[in-house]
Amino acid sequence: LYRDARECLTLLSQRLGSQKFFFGDSPASLDAFVFSRLAPLLKAKLPNGKLQQHLKSLQNLCNYCTSILSLYFPWDGGEMHPQPHAAPLGAPRVGGAEGGDTEEDPHKRRNQLLSVLVGLAAMLGYAFLSGIVSIQRGAVGPAGRQPIALEEEEEEE
């Protein structure tokens, strides 16, 4: 399987050549399909990196993925291509990921708070609409007088 996959990547690299997309200057459905297979292979951390290393050795396919990411996914495009000079090809990576994994999403807390508030609003709305919780309005006046007035009415009956 690895041999067939390596051969497929090599053939894709040869077909792409120095073009921006497989059929010229504009993307086609083949570009979407190929990108959907190459980008995860290039970016994901894999237990066996043989195929990933072969893909990284095909510079035009790496540039192809980076180009598509920066064109259609500008918020993520800069992180696609790992630092090529950090370690020579074939050398094992030591120490895990760099940069992107240690940085936290800047809006993570806001998104968590919004999720909790939306969930709370949905539950309260359901409770009110289903009748589980209802609001009863009492007579306007000091709180101390109302129970006394009720007791007086009961005594009169």
Coordinates of N, CA, C and O in Angstrom, one line a residue:
L1 N 0.8 -1.2 0.0 CA 0.0 0.0 0.0 C 0.9 1.3 0.0 O 0.5 2.2 -0.7
Y2 N 1.9 1.2 0.8 CA 2.8 2.4 0.9 C 3.4 2.6 -0.5 O 3.6 3.8 -0.9
R3 N 3.9 1.6 -1.1 CA 4.5 1.7 -2.4 C 3.5 2.3 -3.4 O 3.9 3.2 -4.2
D4 N 2.3 1.8 -3.5 CA 1.3 2.4 -4.4 C 1.0 3.8 -4.0 O 0.8 4.7 -5.0
A5 N 0.9 4.2 -2.8 CA 0.6 5.5 -2.4 C 1.8 6.5 -2.8 O 1.6 7.6 -3.3
R6 N 3.0 6.0 -2.6 CA 4.2 6.8 -3.0 C 4.2 7.0 -4.5 O 4.4 8.1 -4.9
E7 N 3.9 6.0 -5.2 CA 3.8 6.1 -6.7 C 2.7 7.1 -7.1 O 2.9 7.9 -8.0
C8 N 1.6 7.0 -6.4 CA 0.5 7.9 -6.7 C 0.9 9.4 -6.5 O 0.6 10.3 -7.3
L9 N 1.5 9.6 -5.3 CA 2.0 11.0 -5.0 C 3.0 11.5 -6.0 O 3.0 12.6 -6.5
T10 N 3.9 10.6 -6.5 CA 4.9 11.0 -7.5 C 4.3 11.3 -8.8 O 4.6 12.3 -9.4
L11 N 3.3 10.5 -9.2 CA 2.5 10.8 -10.4 C 1.8 12.1 -10.3 O 1.7 12.9 -11.3
L12 N 1.2 12.4 -9.2 CA 0.5 13.6 -9.0 C 1.4 14.8 -9.1 O 1.1 15.8 -9.8
S13 N 2.6 14.6 -8.5 CA 3.6 15.7 -8.6 C 4.1 15.9 -10.0 O 4.2 17.1 -10.5
Q14 N 4.3 14.8 -10.8 CA 4.7 15.0 -12.2 C 3.6 15.6 -13.0 O 3.8 16.5 -13.9
R15 N 2.3 15.3 -12.8 CA 1.2 15.8 -13.5 C 1.0 17.3 -13.2 O 0.7 18.1 -14.1
L16 N 1.2 17.7 -11.9 CA 1.1 19.1 -11.5 C 2.2 19.9 -12.1 O 2.0 21.0 -12.6
G17 N 3.4 19.4 -12.1 CA 4.5 20.1 -12.6 C 4.7 21.5 -11.9 O 4.7 21.5 -10.7
S18 N 4.8 22.5 -12.7 CA 5.0 23.9 -12.1 C 3.7 24.7 -12.2 O 3.8 25.9 -12.0
Q19 N 2.6 24.0 -12.6 CA 1.3 24.8 -12.7 C 0.8 25.1 -11.3 O 1.1 24.4 -10.3
K20 N -0.1 26.1 -11.2 CA -0.7 26.4 -10.0 C -1.8 25.4 -9.6 O -1.9 25.0 -8.4
F21 N -2.5 24.9 -10.6 CA -3.6 23.9 -10.4 C -3.4 22.9 -11.4 O -2.7 23.0 -12.4
F22 N -4.1 21.7 -11.3 CA -3.9 20.6 -12.2 C -4.3 20.9 -13.7 O -3.8 20.4 -14.6
F23 N -5.3 21.8 -13.8 CA -5.7 22.2 -15.2 C -5.5 23.6 -15.5 O -6.3 24.3 -16.1
G24 N -4.4 24.2 -15.1 CA -4.0 25.6 -15.4 C -4.1 26.5 -14.2 O -3.7 26.2 -13.1
D25 N -4.7 27.7 -14.5 CA -4.7 28.8 -13.5 C -5.9 28.8 -12.6 O -6.0 29.7 -11.7
S26 N -6.9 28.0 -12.9 CA -8.1 28.0 -12.1 C -8.4 26.6 -11.5 O -8.1 25.6 -12.2
P27 N -8.9 26.5 -10.3 CA -9.1 25.2 -9.7 C -10.3 24.5 -10.3 O -11.2 25.1 -10.8
A28 N -10.2 23.2 -10.3 CA -11.3 22.3 -10.8 C -11.6 21.3 -9.7 O -11.0 21.3 -8.6
S29 N -12.6 20.5 -9.9 CA -13.0 19.6 -8.9 C -11.9 18.6 -8.5 O -11.8 18.1 -7.4
L30 N -11.0 18.3 -9.5 CA -9.9 17.4 -9.2 C -9.0 18.1 -8.1 O -8.5 17.4 -7.2
D31 N -8.8 19.4 -8.2 CA -8.0 20.1 -7.3 C -8.6 20.0 -5.9 O -7.8 19.8 -4.9
A32 N -9.9 20.1 -5.8 CA -10.5 20.0 -4.5 C -10.3 18.6 -3.9 O -10.0 18.4 -2.7
F33 N -10.5 17.6 -4.8 CA -10.3 16.2 -4.3 C -8.9 15.9 -3.9 O -8.7 15.4 -2.8
V34 N -7.9 16.3 -4.7 CA -6.5 16.1 -4.4 C -6.1 16.8 -3.1 O -5.5 16.3 -2.2
F35 N -6.5 18.1 -3.0 CA -6.2 18.9 -1.8 C -6.8 18.2 -0.6 O -6.1 18.2 0.5
S36 N -8.0 17.7 -0.7 CA -8.7 17.1 0.5 C -7.9 15.8 1.0 O -8.0 15.4 2.1
R37 N -7.1 15.2 0.1 CA -6.3 14.1 0.5 C -4.9 14.5 1.0 O -4.3 13.9 1.9
L38 N -4.3 15.5 0.3 CA -2.9 15.9 0.6 C -2.8 16.7 1.8 O -1.8 16.5 2.6
A39 N -3.7 17.7 2.1 CA -3.5 18.6 3.2 C -3.5 17.8 4.5 O -2.6 18.1 5.3
P40 N -4.4 16.9 4.8 CA -4.3 16.2 6.1 C -3.0 15.3 6.2 O -2.4 15.2 7.2
L41 N -2.6 14.8 5.1 CA -1.4 13.9 5.0 C -0.2 14.8 5.3 O 0.7 14.4 6.0
L42 N -0.2 16.0 4.8 CA 0.9 16.9 5.0 C 0.9 17.5 6.4 O 2.0 17.7 7.0
K43 N -0.2 17.8 7.0 CA -0.3 18.5 8.2 C -0.4 17.6 9.5 O 0.0 18.0 10.5
A44 N -1.1 16.5 9.4 CA -1.4 15.7 10.5 C -0.1 15.0 11.1 O 0.8 14.7 10.4
K45 N -0.2 14.7 12.4 CA 0.9 14.0 13.0 C 0.6 12.5 12.9 O -0.5 12.1 13.4
L46 N 1.4 11.8 12.3 CA 1.1 10.4 12.0 C 2.1 9.5 12.8 O 3.2 9.8 12.9
P47 N 1.6 8.3 13.2 CA 2.5 7.4 13.9 C 3.6 6.9 13.0 O 4.7 6.7 13.4
N48 N 3.3 6.7 11.7 CA 4.3 6.3 10.7 C 4.4 7.3 9.7 O 3.5 7.5 8.9
G49 N 5.5 8.1 9.6 CA 5.6 9.2 8.7 C 6.2 9.0 7.4 O 6.7 9.9 6.7
K50 N 6.3 7.7 6.9 CA 6.9 7.4 5.6 C 6.3 8.1 4.5 O 7.0 8.8 3.7
L51 N 5.0 8.0 4.4 CA 4.3 8.7 3.3 C 4.3 10.2 3.4 O 4.5 10.9 2.4
Q52 N 4.2 10.7 4.6 CA 4.3 12.1 4.9 C 5.7 12.7 4.5 O 5.8 13.7 3.8
Q53 N 6.7 11.9 4.8 CA 8.1 12.4 4.4 C 8.2 12.4 2.9 O 8.9 13.3 2.3
H54 N 7.6 11.4 2.2 CA 7.7 11.4 0.7 C 7.0 12.6 0.2 O 7.4 13.2 -0.8
L55 N 5.8 12.9 0.7 CA 5.0 14.1 0.3 C 5.8 15.3 0.5 O 5.9 16.2 -0.4
K56 N 6.5 15.5 1.6 CA 7.3 16.7 1.9 C 8.5 16.8 0.9 O 9.0 17.9 0.7
S57 N 8.9 15.6 0.4 CA 10.0 15.7 -0.6 C 9.6 16.2 -1.9 O 10.4 16.6 -2.8
L58 N 8.3 16.2 -2.2 CA 7.7 16.7 -3.5 C 7.3 18.1 -3.2 O 6.2 18.4 -2.9
Q59 N 8.3 19.0 -3.5 CA 8.1 20.4 -3.1 C 6.9 21.0 -3.8 O 6.2 21.9 -3.3
N60 N 6.6 20.7 -5.1 CA 5.5 21.3 -5.8 C 4.2 20.9 -5.2 O 3.3 21.8 -5.2
L61 N 4.0 19.7 -4.7 CA 2.8 19.4 -4.0 C 2.6 20.1 -2.7 O 1.5 20.5 -2.3
C62 N 3.7 20.3 -2.0 CA 3.7 21.1 -0.7 C 3.3 22.5 -1.0 O 2.4 23.1 -0.3
N63 N 3.9 23.1 -2.0 CA 3.6 24.5 -2.4 C 2.1 24.6 -2.9 O 1.4 25.6 -2.7
Y64 N 1.6 23.5 -3.6 CA 0.2 23.5 -4.0 C -0.7 23.5 -2.8 O -1.7 24.3 -2.8
C65 N -0.5 22.7 -1.8 CA -1.3 22.7 -0.6 C -1.2 24.1 0.1 O -2.3 24.6 0.5
T66 N 0.0 24.6 0.2 CA 0.1 25.9 0.9 C -0.6 27.0 0.1 O -1.2 27.9 0.7
S67 N -0.5 27.0 -1.2 CA -1.1 28.0 -2.0 C -2.7 27.9 -1.9 O -3.3 28.9 -1.7
I68 N -3.2 26.7 -1.9 CA -4.7 26.6 -1.7 C -5.1 27.0 -0.3 O -6.1 27.7 -0.2
L69 N -4.3 26.7 0.7 CA -4.7 27.1 2.0 C -4.7 28.6 2.2 O -5.6 29.2 2.8
S70 N -3.6 29.3 1.7 CA -3.6 30.7 1.8 C -4.6 31.4 0.9 O -5.1 32.5 1.3
L71 N -5.0 30.8 -0.2 CA -6.0 31.4 -1.1 C -7.4 31.2 -0.5 O -8.2 32.2 -0.5
Y72 N -7.8 30.1 -0.1 CA -9.1 29.8 0.3 C -9.3 29.7 1.8 O -10.5 29.7 2.3
F73 N -8.3 29.6 2.6 CA -8.3 29.5 4.1 C -7.3 30.4 4.6 O -6.3 30.0 5.3
P74 N -7.4 31.7 4.5 CA -6.3 32.7 4.8 C -6.0 32.7 6.3 O -4.9 33.0 6.7
W75 N -7.0 32.3 7.2 CA -6.8 32.3 8.6 C -5.9 31.1 9.1 O -5.3 31.1 10.1
D76 N -5.7 30.2 8.2 CA -4.9 29.0 8.5 C -3.7 28.8 7.5 O -2.9 27.9 7.8
G77 N -3.7 29.5 6.5 CA -2.7 29.3 5.4 C -1.3 29.4 5.9 O -0.4 28.6 5.4
G78 N -0.9 30.2 6.8 CA 0.5 30.4 7.2 C 1.0 29.3 8.0 O 2.2 29.1 8.1
E79 N 0.2 28.4 8.5 CA 0.6 27.4 9.4 C 0.7 26.0 8.7 O 1.1 25.0 9.2
M80 N 0.4 26.0 7.4 CA 0.3 24.7 6.7 C 1.7 24.1 6.5 O 1.8 22.9 6.8
H81 N 2.6 24.8 6.0 CA 3.9 24.2 5.7 C 4.9 24.2 6.8 O 5.2 25.3 7.3
P82 N 5.2 23.1 7.4 CA 6.1 23.1 8.6 C 7.5 23.6 8.1 O 7.8 23.7 7.0
Q83 N 8.3 24.1 9.1 CA 9.6 24.6 8.8 C 10.4 23.6 8.1 O 10.8 22.6 8.8
P84 N 10.8 23.8 6.8 CA 11.5 22.7 6.1 C 12.9 22.6 6.5 O 13.5 21.5 6.3
H85 N 13.5 23.5 7.1 CA 14.9 23.5 7.5 C 15.2 23.1 8.9 O 16.3 23.1 9.4
A86 N 14.1 22.8 9.6 CA 14.2 22.4 11.0 C 15.0 21.1 11.2 O 15.8 20.9 12.1
A87 N 14.7 20.1 10.3 CA 15.3 18.8 10.4 C 15.5 18.3 9.0 O 14.6 18.5 8.2
P88 N 16.5 17.6 8.7 CA 16.7 17.0 7.4 C 15.6 15.9 7.1 O 15.1 15.3 8.1
L89 N 15.4 15.7 5.9 CA 14.4 14.6 5.5 C 14.9 13.3 6.1 O 16.0 12.9 6.0
G90 N 13.9 12.6 6.6 CA 14.3 11.2 7.1 C 14.6 11.3 8.6 O 14.7 10.2 9.2
A91 N 15.0 12.4 9.1 CA 15.4 12.5 10.5 C 14.1 12.6 11.4 O 13.2 13.3 11.0
P92 N 14.1 11.9 12.5 CA 12.9 11.9 13.3 C 12.8 13.2 14.0 O 13.8 13.9 14.4
R93 N 11.5 13.6 14.2 CA 11.3 14.9 14.9 C 11.3 14.6 16.4 O 10.7 13.7 16.8
V94 N 11.9 15.5 17.1 CA 12.0 15.3 18.6 C 11.3 16.5 19.2 O 11.5 17.6 18.8
G95 N 10.5 16.2 20.3 CA 10.0 17.3 21.1 C 8.6 17.7 20.7 O 8.0 18.6 21.3
G96 N 8.0 17.1 19.7 CA 6.6 17.4 19.4 C 6.4 18.6 18.5 O 7.3 19.0 17.9
A97 N 5.2 19.2 18.6 CA 4.9 20.3 17.7 C 5.4 21.6 18.2 O 5.7 21.8 19.4
E98 N 5.6 22.5 17.3 CA 6.1 23.8 17.6 C 5.1 24.8 17.3 O 4.3 24.7 16.3
G99 N 5.0 25.9 18.1 CA 4.2 27.1 17.8 C 2.7 26.9 17.9 O 2.1 27.2 18.9
G100 N 2.1 26.3 16.9 CA 0.6 26.3 16.8 C -0.1 25.6 17.9 O -1.2 26.0 18.3
D101 N 0.5 24.5 18.4 CA -0.2 23.7 19.5 C -0.1 24.4 20.8 O -0.9 24.2 21.7
T102 N 1.0 25.2 21.1 CA 1.1 25.8 22.4 C 0.3 27.1 22.5 O -0.1 27.5 23.6
E103 N 0.0 27.7 21.3 CA -0.8 28.9 21.4 C -2.3 28.5 21.5 O -2.8 27.6 20.9
E104 N -3.0 29.3 22.4 CA -4.4 29.0 22.6 C -5.2 29.9 21.7 O -4.8 31.0 21.4
D105 N -6.4 29.4 21.4 CA -7.3 30.2 20.5 C -7.6 31.5 21.3 O -8.0 31.5 22.4
P106 N -7.4 32.7 20.7 CA -7.6 33.9 21.4 C -9.0 34.2 21.8 O -9.3 34.9 22.8
H107 N -10.0 33.5 21.2 CA -11.4 33.7 21.5 C -12.0 32.5 22.2 O -13.2 32.4 22.3
K108 N -11.1 31.6 22.7 CA -11.6 30.4 23.3 C -12.5 30.7 24.5 O -13.6 30.1 24.6
R109 N -12.1 31.6 25.4 CA -12.9 31.9 26.6 C -14.2 32.5 26.2 O -15.3 32.2 26.8
R110 N -14.2 33.4 25.3 CA -15.4 34.1 24.8 C -16.4 33.0 24.3 O -17.6 33.1 24.6
N111 N -15.9 32.2 23.4 CA -16.7 31.1 22.8 C -17.3 30.2 23.9 O -18.5 29.8 23.8
Q112 N -16.5 29.8 24.9 CA -17.0 29.0 25.9 C -18.1 29.7 26.7 O -19.2 29.1 27.0
L113 N -17.9 30.9 27.0 CA -18.9 31.7 27.8 C -20.2 31.8 27.0 O -21.3 31.6 27.5
L114 N -20.1 32.1 25.7 CA -21.3 32.2 24.8 C -22.0 30.9 24.7 O -23.2 30.9 24.7
S115 N -21.3 29.8 24.6 CA -21.9 28.5 24.6 C -22.7 28.2 25.8 O -23.8 27.7 25.8
V116 N -22.1 28.6 27.0 CA -22.8 28.3 28.2 C -24.1 29.2 28.3 O -25.2 28.8 28.7
L117 N -24.0 30.5 27.9 CA -25.1 31.4 28.0 C -26.2 31.0 27.0 O -27.4 31.0 27.4
V118 N -25.9 30.5 25.8 CA -26.9 30.1 24.9 C -27.6 28.8 25.4 O -28.8 28.7 25.3
G119 N -26.8 27.9 26.0 CA -27.4 26.7 26.6 C -28.3 27.0 27.7 O -29.4 26.5 27.8
L120 N -27.9 27.9 28.6 CA -28.7 28.3 29.7 C -30.0 29.0 29.2 O -31.1 28.7 29.7
A121 N -29.9 29.9 28.2 CA -31.1 30.5 27.7 C -32.0 29.5 27.1 O -33.3 29.6 27.2
A122 N -31.5 28.6 26.4 CA -32.3 27.5 25.8 C -33.1 26.7 26.8 O -34.3 26.4 26.7
M123 N -32.4 26.3 27.9 CA -33.0 25.5 29.0 C -34.1 26.4 29.7 O -35.1 25.8 30.0
L124 N -33.8 27.6 30.0 CA -34.8 28.5 30.7 C -36.0 28.7 29.8 O -37.1 28.6 30.2
G125 N -35.8 28.9 28.5 CA -36.9 29.1 27.5 C -37.7 27.8 27.5 O -39.0 27.9 27.5
Y126 N -37.1 26.7 27.5 CA -37.9 25.4 27.5 C -38.7 25.3 28.8 O -39.8 24.9 28.7
A127 N -38.0 25.6 29.9 CA -38.7 25.5 31.2 C -39.9 26.4 31.2 O -41.0 26.0 31.7
F128 N -39.8 27.6 30.7 CA -41.0 28.5 30.8 C -42.1 28.1 29.8 O -43.2 28.1 30.1
L129 N -41.7 27.7 28.6 CA -42.7 27.4 27.6 C -43.4 26.0 27.9 O -44.5 25.9 27.5
S130 N -42.7 25.1 28.5 CA -43.4 23.8 28.9 C -44.2 23.9 30.2 O -44.9 23.0 30.5
G131 N -44.0 25.0 30.9 CA -44.8 25.1 32.1 C -44.1 24.6 33.4 O -44.7 24.6 34.4
I132 N -42.9 24.1 33.2 CA -42.1 23.6 34.4 C -41.9 24.8 35.4 O -42.0 24.6 36.6
V133 N -41.6 25.9 34.9 CA -41.4 27.1 35.7 C -42.3 28.2 35.2 O -42.5 28.4 34.0
S134 N -42.9 28.9 36.2 CA -43.9 30.0 35.8 C -43.6 31.1 36.7 O -43.1 31.0 37.9
I135 N -44.0 32.3 36.3 CA -43.8 33.5 37.1 C -45.2 34.0 37.5 O -46.1 34.1 36.7
Q136 N -45.3 34.1 38.9 CA -46.6 34.6 39.4 C -46.4 35.9 40.0 O -45.4 36.1 40.8
R137 N -47.3 36.8 39.6 CA -47.1 38.2 40.2 C -48.1 38.4 41.4 O -49.2 38.0 41.3
G138 N -47.5 39.0 42.4 CA -48.3 39.2 43.6 C -48.8 40.6 43.7 O -48.5 41.4 42.8
A139 N -49.5 41.0 44.7 CA -50.0 42.3 44.9 C -48.8 43.2 45.2 O -47.9 42.9 45.8
V140 N -48.9 44.5 44.7 CA -47.9 45.4 45.0 C -48.1 46.0 46.4 O -49.1 46.4 46.7
G141 N -47.0 46.0 47.1 CA -47.0 46.5 48.5 C -45.9 46.0 49.3 O -45.2 45.1 48.8
P142 N -45.7 46.4 50.5 CA -44.6 45.9 51.3 C -44.8 44.5 51.6 O -46.0 44.0 51.8
A143 N -43.8 43.7 51.6 CA -43.8 42.3 51.8 C -44.4 41.9 53.1 O -45.0 40.9 53.3
G144 N -44.2 42.7 54.2 CA -44.6 42.3 55.5 C -46.1 42.4 55.7 O -46.7 41.7 56.5
R145 N -46.9 43.2 54.9 CA -48.3 43.4 55.1 C -49.1 42.3 54.5 O -50.2 41.9 54.9
Q146 N -48.6 41.7 53.4 CA -49.4 40.8 52.6 C -49.8 39.5 53.4 O -51.0 39.2 53.5
P147 N -48.9 38.9 54.1 CA -49.3 37.7 54.9 C -50.3 38.1 56.0 O -51.2 37.3 56.3
I148 N -50.1 39.2 56.6 CA -51.0 39.6 57.7 C -52.4 39.8 57.1 O -53.4 39.4 57.7
A149 N -52.5 40.4 55.9 CA -53.8 40.7 55.3 C -54.5 39.3 55.0 O -55.7 39.2 55.1
L150 N -53.7 38.4 54.5 CA -54.3 37.1 54.2 C -54.8 36.4 55.5 O -55.9 35.8 55.5
E151 N -54.1 36.5 56.6 CA -54.5 35.9 57.8 C -55.8 36.5 58.3 O -56.7 35.9 58.8
E152 N -55.9 37.9 58.2 CA -57.1 38.6 58.6 C -58.3 38.1 57.8 O -59.4 37.9 58.4
E153 N -58.1 37.9 56.5 CA -59.3 37.5 55.7 C -59.7 36.1 56.1 O -60.9 35.8 56.1
E154 N -58.8 35.2 56.4 CA -59.1 33.9 56.8 C -59.9 33.9 58.2 O -60.8 33.1 58.4
E155 N -59.5 34.8 59.1 CA -60.2 34.9 60.3 C -61.6 35.3 60.2 O -62.5 34.9 60.9
E156 N -61.9 36.2 59.3 CA -63.2 36.7 59.1 C -64.1 35.7 58.5 O -65.3 35.7 58.8
E157 N -63.7 34.7 57.7 CA -64.5 33.7 57.2 C -64.9 32.7 58.2 O -65.8 32.2 58.6

